[in-house]
């Protein structure tokens, strides 16, 4: 079945049916504010960290499609409501199209003589997501309708939001302004940030209580208030908070109406959180709302975004006689490299963003394809990654992007990790020529006062492999290598216990041929840095170690026909 096609001129993938095998998602944002959005409108947004500062809710294992987070309804009187993204309403559309582009997504829907174009993006330099919605009456009759834009708030910590219900059902706090709803849960007690949902036009109603808006036993597909073209004008205290704006309109034949919704994040100094008792300081929100009061400001932001991607993608291009090759290399592979640099698999349709943070290995690998795009960001990321390394040369397997601290909630001790730091640093220097990074002071485990030059971190990375070898002279695998599930030292009889967090049986026997191959490749790259920048003796030592590792692989990692993958904790070949 054909689900869509590439539009190379526009740098878009055009999806022509909502019934894709799975939600096909795009990523919005490239700095601090991010969102994932599917071809039917599902997904969520967050500020820097998908676990600790999740802004809207999304339920991964729900049936019936990826309904969650953001919602748009168009409701004529005496007709069924519909959504240009198909979901959440599930009303059959006369026409449907979704266009995933470079940092934006567009939904185009038609129903009963009305057409709607809904464009979503995260503007550069701002902590918000914009929705520009244009509704046109294509019929010969006057149309009276209501437009609803809604979000369901997450109570910030995505894990706690999905588990601690006895607490969370009591803590939600909202504040209502002119065409804006503020989410200020926990702001009074211990947070210095808030979220808001605004629209740049006069509203005719609002809701902040989910159950009032949906109605008892209803879902987001069939909200009670939408069915009656009305709002509850509720102020939620506890339970399930939302933000919903209703705009009523009458459209003459051929007439269009457009507006911009703003889903944003604001922050205040802790000593300037309020302007009056119970009234939060709204400087960040008011500035952004004022900026997009004119619809033309949205078009300006889209032009900036397109120019940004024009500049990035012009850095490296290929020309071949294969359109598919040109498309992959010149557009989508580079776009994907930007996405993985920003999120490092910490948030996607498969990764909930609730536990792992950003991977050490993942982030190092991502740099290999990203460094040519924005070298300054690559340099900063290398230093962030190296800062969670331990003095032994080993490292946390993940770190939280909000705090930039190591995170071992899903385990550490993956013995391939240290060598990836060598790989990405060498790649950065080859691309930029910036060897000054080797002298940058970098702490161990983010401990102030422990700073040493980055070059020392690389030395300890390489030495970690040299000093942790097994009976065949191959690197010990630790908890696992690049294959996170190859947990050859991990044994558990406890149901539900992760093999990546259970007690690690350090046999001193389980070895990885893969890490050996990594060492043969990346140790000489470290040696070259040593030789080039004043330490030839260290370079010679490492080159000799690489030769010894290569010989160990040939003698003990090759069975005469195939390379082995590993030796397990009992010395058996894998």
XYZ file of C-alpha atoms in Angstrom:
574
model
C 0.000 0.000 0.000
C 1.184 3.519 -0.797
C 1.168 5.790 2.260
C 2.945 8.835 0.869
C 5.892 10.172 -1.078
C 8.958 12.414 -0.858
C 8.780 15.995 -2.095
C 12.453 16.762 -2.695
C 11.919 20.381 -3.749
C 10.120 21.195 -0.498
C 12.264 18.815 1.591
C 9.116 17.173 2.915
C 7.640 13.725 3.263
C 3.983 13.847 2.262
C 1.673 11.333 3.960
C -1.616 10.843 2.152
C -3.505 8.631 4.603
C -3.852 8.699 8.382
C -3.842 4.891 8.406
C -0.094 4.325 8.403
C 1.154 1.039 9.920
C 2.360 2.967 12.979
C 2.363 6.654 13.856
C 4.942 8.297 11.608
C 6.530 11.031 13.666
C 8.505 14.189 13.096
C 10.667 16.116 15.552
C 10.230 19.803 16.332
C 12.905 22.016 17.885
C 16.700 22.109 17.827
C 17.751 24.032 20.937
C 16.002 23.683 24.334
C 12.300 23.224 23.543
C 11.315 20.045 21.706
C 8.314 18.109 20.531
C 7.503 14.908 18.736
C 4.438 14.898 16.515
C 2.869 12.127 14.468
C 1.004 12.208 11.182
C -2.255 12.126 13.157
C -1.284 14.805 15.671
C -0.133 12.639 18.572
C 2.970 13.263 20.621
C 4.196 15.622 23.312
C 6.494 18.535 24.096
C 9.160 19.085 26.728
C 11.767 21.588 27.832
C 15.292 20.117 27.559
C 14.427 16.872 29.395
C 11.563 14.570 28.379
C 11.443 13.020 31.842
C 11.875 15.932 34.230
C 10.157 18.748 32.330
C 7.447 17.111 30.240
C 4.826 19.705 29.313
C 1.965 17.677 27.852
C 0.855 14.088 28.312
C 1.204 11.165 25.959
C 0.213 7.547 26.600
C 2.353 5.045 24.754
C 0.381 1.835 25.125
C -3.148 3.048 24.500
C -5.283 1.422 21.801
C -7.000 3.301 19.007
C -4.087 5.287 17.640
C -1.715 7.757 19.212
C -4.251 10.138 20.710
C -2.542 12.364 23.218
C -1.100 15.736 24.060
C -2.468 18.185 21.492
C -5.985 18.421 20.077
C -7.782 20.481 17.421
C -11.530 20.277 16.784
C -13.657 21.958 14.116
C -17.362 21.792 14.915
C -20.209 23.125 12.801
C -23.550 23.276 14.503
C -25.625 20.139 13.889
C -22.636 18.308 12.373
C -19.952 16.005 13.731
C -16.676 17.476 14.876
C -13.559 16.741 12.836
C -9.820 17.238 13.056
C -7.503 18.104 10.148
C -5.061 15.516 11.534
C -7.868 12.891 11.578
C -7.258 12.125 15.249
C -8.603 12.584 17.810
C -12.064 12.807 16.244
C -11.683 9.888 13.804
C -14.266 11.544 11.568
C -13.725 10.465 7.963
C -12.277 13.391 6.017
C -13.003 14.304 2.426
C -9.281 14.977 1.972
C -6.279 14.425 4.247
C -2.600 15.209 3.949
C 0.284 15.464 6.414
C 3.593 17.047 5.411
C 6.599 16.394 7.634
C 9.298 18.970 6.918
C 12.551 20.237 8.408
C 11.423 21.143 11.927
C 7.749 21.566 11.102
C 4.656 19.526 10.305
C 1.567 20.585 8.342
C -1.883 18.972 8.459
C -4.311 19.647 5.624
C -7.893 18.449 5.969
C -11.191 19.042 4.194
C -14.690 18.223 5.372
C -18.179 19.362 4.313
C -17.033 22.424 2.387
C -14.486 23.541 4.969
C -10.723 23.245 4.617
C -8.146 23.613 7.368
C -4.368 23.964 7.266
C -2.681 23.432 10.639
C 1.087 24.115 10.745
C 3.164 23.207 13.825
C 6.715 24.309 14.565
C 9.095 25.352 17.327
C 10.514 28.783 16.438
C 14.255 29.220 16.704
C 15.408 30.876 19.895
C 12.054 30.538 21.670
C 10.751 28.077 24.253
C 7.388 27.455 22.661
C 5.530 25.519 20.012
C 3.358 27.391 17.511
C 0.241 26.167 15.729
C -0.980 28.324 12.865
C -4.484 27.272 11.839
C -6.185 28.627 8.724
C -9.840 27.704 8.131
C -11.501 28.466 4.796
C -15.124 28.181 3.721
C -14.914 26.551 0.296
C -18.676 26.149 -0.023
C -21.393 28.452 -1.371
C -23.122 28.631 2.024
C -22.395 30.632 5.164
C -20.728 28.473 7.823
C -21.104 28.862 11.574
C -18.602 26.861 13.585
C -16.452 26.592 16.669
C -12.725 25.892 16.668
C -11.173 24.273 19.737
C -7.463 24.053 20.495
C -6.536 21.978 23.537
C -3.645 20.358 25.390
C -3.541 17.981 28.354
C -0.914 19.007 30.886
C 1.680 16.643 32.263
C 2.549 17.408 35.885
C 6.194 17.952 34.883
C 7.880 14.698 35.981
C 6.676 12.172 33.405
C 7.350 9.118 35.598
C 5.623 10.563 38.639
C 2.761 11.778 36.443
C 2.090 8.187 35.411
C 2.307 6.633 38.856
C 1.811 8.845 41.917
C -1.919 9.380 41.493
C -2.833 9.733 45.181
C -0.689 12.861 45.152
C -1.118 14.119 41.626
C -4.908 14.185 41.718
C -4.619 16.887 44.369
C -1.948 19.286 43.123
C -2.899 20.777 39.724
C -3.159 24.573 39.669
C -4.271 26.810 36.803
C -4.473 30.547 36.242
C -6.683 32.181 33.607
C -5.771 35.263 31.575
C -7.042 36.912 28.412
C -6.902 34.153 25.780
C -4.206 32.375 27.796
C -4.217 29.591 30.387
C -1.274 29.120 32.755
C -0.212 25.780 34.186
C 1.419 26.583 37.530
C 1.343 23.244 39.326
C 3.938 23.197 42.148
C 5.081 26.677 41.132
C 4.225 28.177 44.505
C 5.954 25.445 46.481
C 9.124 24.455 44.658
C 9.270 25.248 40.954
C 10.468 28.368 39.191
C 8.885 27.473 35.838
C 5.388 27.294 34.387
C 3.716 26.446 31.094
C 1.043 28.290 29.173
C -1.327 27.822 26.251
C -2.481 30.935 24.430
C -4.139 31.990 21.198
C -3.730 35.343 19.470
C -7.416 36.117 19.130
C -10.379 36.717 21.390
C -11.816 33.489 22.766
C -15.441 32.616 23.420
C -14.854 30.007 26.099
C -12.244 27.906 27.838
C -11.792 24.781 29.931
C -9.084 23.612 32.325
C -10.807 20.564 33.859
C -10.571 17.492 31.648
C -13.605 15.631 32.953
C -15.872 18.631 32.546
C -14.669 19.139 28.990
C -14.862 15.495 27.923
C -17.878 14.481 29.941
C -18.203 11.378 32.029
C -17.187 8.207 30.109
C -16.171 10.175 27.001
C -12.747 10.250 25.371
C -10.770 12.867 23.467
C -12.505 11.611 20.318
C -15.925 12.819 21.454
C -15.720 15.638 24.023
C -19.077 16.617 25.465
C -18.423 20.351 25.248
C -17.361 20.135 21.608
C -20.507 18.192 20.750
C -22.593 21.108 22.053
C -20.377 23.936 20.711
C -19.821 25.186 24.245
C -17.259 25.439 27.055
C -17.385 24.881 30.799
C -15.209 27.906 31.708
C -13.735 25.774 34.489
C -10.803 26.481 36.804
C -9.192 23.150 37.670
C -7.906 22.463 41.152
C -6.410 19.006 41.209
C -7.629 16.086 39.126
C -6.733 16.184 35.424
C -5.756 19.654 34.178
C -6.041 20.738 30.560
C -6.028 23.982 28.622
C -8.676 24.476 25.953
C -9.689 27.593 24.015
C -12.901 27.920 21.985
C -13.215 30.414 19.144
C -16.609 30.839 17.473
C -16.764 32.181 13.930
C -19.020 32.792 10.969
C -17.412 32.344 7.570
C -18.942 33.643 4.363
C -18.330 31.696 1.127
C -14.654 31.977 0.226
C -13.744 33.610 3.545
C -10.785 32.460 5.647
C -9.881 32.924 9.289
C -6.445 32.316 10.744
C -4.970 32.318 14.230
C -1.864 31.188 16.092
C -1.877 29.026 19.211
C 1.179 29.167 21.484
C 2.226 26.337 23.802
C 5.088 27.682 25.851
C 7.426 27.422 28.811
C 8.383 30.278 31.111
C 10.828 30.653 33.963
C 11.437 33.246 36.686
C 14.152 33.995 39.241
C 13.193 32.371 42.532
C 13.043 35.745 44.260
C 10.705 37.172 41.602
C 8.162 34.411 41.048
C 5.015 36.411 41.875
C 3.676 39.897 41.147
C 0.858 39.558 43.690
C -0.307 36.827 46.072
C -1.179 33.811 43.923
C -0.420 35.663 40.659
C 2.686 34.430 38.868
C 5.177 36.678 37.106
C 4.544 36.213 33.398
C 7.359 38.144 31.728
C 8.478 35.265 29.485
C 4.956 34.359 28.421
C 3.826 37.931 27.828
C 6.837 38.651 25.636
C 6.205 35.601 23.453
C 2.451 36.196 23.272
C 3.042 39.808 22.207
C 5.569 38.675 19.601
C 3.020 36.448 17.866
C 0.004 38.734 18.256
C 0.257 39.341 14.515
C -0.168 36.229 12.375
C 2.564 37.475 10.048
C 5.105 36.842 12.813
C 4.498 33.119 12.358
C 5.351 33.364 8.661
C 8.545 35.222 9.574
C 9.566 32.387 11.892
C 8.900 29.794 9.209
C 11.070 31.748 6.777
C 13.877 31.838 9.367
C 13.572 28.095 9.922
C 13.747 27.335 6.202
C 16.757 29.627 5.790
C 18.436 27.892 8.727
C 18.031 24.501 7.092
C 19.100 25.846 3.695
C 22.341 26.991 5.287
C 22.940 23.734 7.160
C 22.196 21.439 4.250
C 24.366 23.466 1.875
C 27.457 22.577 3.924
C 27.664 19.065 2.508
C 25.972 17.861 -0.674
C 26.462 15.129 -3.232
C 25.342 14.851 -6.834
C 24.786 11.415 -8.308
C 22.639 9.844 -10.985
C 20.467 8.305 -8.254
C 17.699 10.579 -6.956
C 17.284 8.291 -3.957
C 20.955 8.668 -3.029
C 20.830 12.450 -3.357
C 17.668 12.609 -1.267
C 19.057 10.434 1.500
C 22.470 12.104 1.786
C 21.528 15.713 1.087
C 18.301 15.909 3.099
C 17.044 13.151 5.321
C 20.234 11.612 6.671
C 21.503 15.024 7.760
C 18.128 15.936 9.231
C 18.116 12.663 11.161
C 21.640 13.374 12.404
C 20.425 16.706 13.784
C 17.486 15.008 15.492
C 19.635 12.332 17.096
C 22.144 14.946 18.235
C 19.365 16.916 19.929
C 17.599 13.960 21.537
C 20.011 11.025 21.269
C 17.103 8.562 21.190
C 15.898 9.826 24.575
C 12.442 10.573 23.169
C 10.692 8.919 20.254
C 7.677 6.781 19.461
C 9.517 3.806 20.997
C 11.542 5.487 23.734
C 9.256 7.119 26.285
C 11.808 9.632 27.535
C 10.988 8.663 31.113
C 14.046 6.754 32.197
C 17.255 6.665 30.246
C 18.115 10.268 29.545
C 20.685 10.575 26.764
C 23.119 7.741 26.211
C 26.890 8.239 26.560
C 27.618 5.918 23.653
C 24.644 7.191 21.664
C 25.669 10.819 22.009
C 29.249 10.052 20.976
C 28.039 8.181 17.907
C 25.588 10.941 16.997
C 28.435 13.428 16.840
C 30.055 11.496 13.991
C 27.225 12.505 11.656
C 26.506 15.921 13.158
C 29.872 17.613 13.679
C 29.948 19.252 10.238
C 26.570 20.928 10.797
C 27.182 22.966 13.968
C 30.741 22.344 15.228
C 30.369 24.620 18.272
C 27.474 22.523 19.563
C 29.470 19.357 18.919
C 32.338 20.706 21.024
C 30.013 21.554 23.894
C 28.456 18.074 23.770
C 31.862 16.344 23.865
C 32.757 18.228 27.035
C 29.357 17.469 28.581
C 29.784 13.768 27.825
C 33.342 13.589 29.123
C 32.250 15.299 32.353
C 30.300 12.219 33.476
C 33.292 9.898 33.072
C 34.837 8.426 36.229
C 38.513 8.599 37.147
C 38.865 4.910 36.259
C 38.038 5.694 32.640
C 34.668 3.951 32.880
C 31.539 6.073 32.727
C 27.842 6.355 33.360
C 25.892 4.885 30.482
C 23.478 7.834 30.365
C 23.143 11.426 31.469
C 20.173 13.728 31.999
C 20.273 16.677 29.571
C 18.566 19.010 32.056
C 21.148 18.559 34.809
C 24.035 17.269 32.643
C 24.671 14.709 35.379
C 25.318 11.005 35.010
C 22.356 8.668 35.354
C 22.694 4.951 36.163
C 18.989 4.182 36.553
C 19.153 1.636 33.732
C 22.641 0.462 34.533
C 26.257 1.309 33.834
C 29.384 -0.749 33.246
C 29.075 -1.066 29.463
C 32.721 -1.514 28.613
C 32.560 -0.163 25.074
C 31.480 3.285 26.297
C 34.907 4.828 27.024
C 36.250 4.213 23.518
C 33.383 6.140 21.929
C 34.723 9.305 23.573
C 37.929 8.815 21.597
C 35.935 8.242 18.404
C 33.900 11.445 18.626
C 36.768 13.658 19.783
C 39.016 12.502 16.940
C 36.176 13.046 14.462
C 35.606 16.561 15.802
C 39.274 17.497 15.385
C 39.445 16.008 11.875
C 36.408 18.036 10.830
C 37.275 21.344 12.499
C 41.025 21.362 13.100
C 40.237 22.630 16.605
C 42.835 20.825 18.700
C 42.312 23.277 21.574
C 39.525 21.032 22.795
C 42.202 18.611 24.017
C 43.297 21.207 26.588
C 39.761 22.032 27.754
C 39.419 21.387 31.517
C 36.878 18.634 32.122
C 35.859 17.216 35.541
C 35.314 13.601 36.513
C 31.707 12.819 37.450
C 31.031 16.586 37.427
C 32.978 16.982 40.681
C 34.261 20.522 41.023
C 38.024 20.613 41.446
C 38.647 17.339 39.600
C 39.197 18.977 36.207
C 41.923 17.659 33.918
C 42.495 18.298 30.190
C 40.199 16.373 27.877
C 43.297 14.581 26.552
C 43.659 12.931 29.962
C 40.079 11.669 29.695
C 40.961 10.088 26.367
C 44.043 8.473 27.886
C 41.962 6.952 30.654
C 39.382 5.742 28.132
C 42.042 3.836 26.217
C 43.744 2.566 29.364
C 40.438 1.270 30.681
C 40.305 -1.203 27.800
C 43.980 -2.133 28.165
C 43.601 -2.744 31.895
C 40.368 -4.740 31.617
C 41.165 -7.752 29.463
C 40.236 -11.373 29.905
C 42.006 -14.722 29.568
C 42.285 -14.440 25.760
C 43.665 -10.911 25.860
C 40.343 -9.563 24.609
C 38.464 -6.739 26.378
C 36.177 -7.732 29.231
C 32.589 -7.062 28.212
C 31.357 -5.777 31.587
C 27.584 -5.490 31.591
C 27.470 -5.473 27.788
C 29.080 -3.921 24.732
C 27.445 -2.139 21.792
C 24.734 -4.802 21.960
C 23.064 -3.693 25.201
C 21.303 -7.049 25.497
C 24.462 -9.161 25.392
C 24.494 -9.330 29.204
C 26.921 -12.224 29.552
C 27.801 -11.450 33.180
C 24.258 -10.720 34.305
C 22.139 -13.369 35.992
C 18.772 -12.808 37.624
C 16.044 -15.046 39.005
C 13.860 -12.130 40.096
C 10.821 -11.589 37.817
C 10.756 -8.056 36.499
C 14.371 -7.303 37.346
C 16.298 -5.798 34.451
C 19.417 -7.598 33.306
C 20.925 -4.142 32.859
C 20.510 -3.204 36.526
C 20.809 -6.518 38.364
C 23.969 -7.341 40.302
C 26.755 -7.781 37.771
C 28.748 -11.009 38.151
C 32.265 -9.826 37.317
C 33.676 -13.127 36.174
C 36.826 -11.701 34.645
C 36.133 -14.151 31.844
C 33.373 -12.766 29.578
C 35.102 -10.998 26.682
C 33.916 -8.932 23.716
C 35.406 -9.316 20.257
C 33.455 -6.204 19.286
C 35.237 -4.002 21.842
C 38.497 -5.510 20.654
C 37.689 -4.374 17.135
C 36.810 -0.931 18.455
C 40.160 -0.732 20.175
C 42.013 -1.691 16.996
C 40.223 1.127 15.174
C 40.155 3.941 17.745
C 43.332 3.401 19.774
C 45.480 4.424 16.757
C 43.347 7.563 16.398
C 44.214 8.451 19.989
C 47.857 7.561 19.279
C 47.852 9.940 16.312
C 46.617 12.755 18.564
C 49.428 11.973 20.993
C 52.043 12.047 18.253
C 50.685 15.185 16.654
C 50.433 17.130 19.880
C 53.665 16.330 21.671
C 53.603 12.864 23.253
C 55.186 10.387 20.812
C 56.072 7.908 23.570
C 52.416 7.570 24.542
C 51.530 7.202 20.881
C 54.033 4.370 20.456
C 52.730 2.611 23.570
C 49.170 2.702 22.302
C 50.071 1.560 18.791
C 51.794 -1.469 20.298
C 48.713 -2.200 22.400
C 46.561 -2.004 19.256
C 48.825 -4.536 17.496
C 48.552 -6.897 20.460
C 44.776 -6.563 20.424
C 44.647 -7.263 16.694
C 46.687 -10.425 17.218
C 44.401 -11.538 20.060
C 41.385 -11.137 17.781
C 43.033 -13.168 15.027
C 44.078 -15.940 17.411
C 41.016 -16.119 19.661
C 38.241 -14.237 17.865
C 38.360 -16.084 14.544
C 37.184 -19.687 14.248
C 38.544 -20.248 10.747
C 35.311 -19.285 9.021
C 33.591 -16.628 11.134
C 34.550 -14.058 13.700
C 33.259 -14.868 17.162
C 31.024 -12.348 18.887
C 32.189 -12.912 22.451
C 33.118 -15.356 25.194
C 30.547 -15.753 27.971
C 31.141 -15.815 31.737
C 32.052 -19.517 31.549
C 34.498 -19.128 28.668
C 32.111 -20.523 26.053
C 32.215 -19.099 22.544
C 29.333 -16.916 21.374
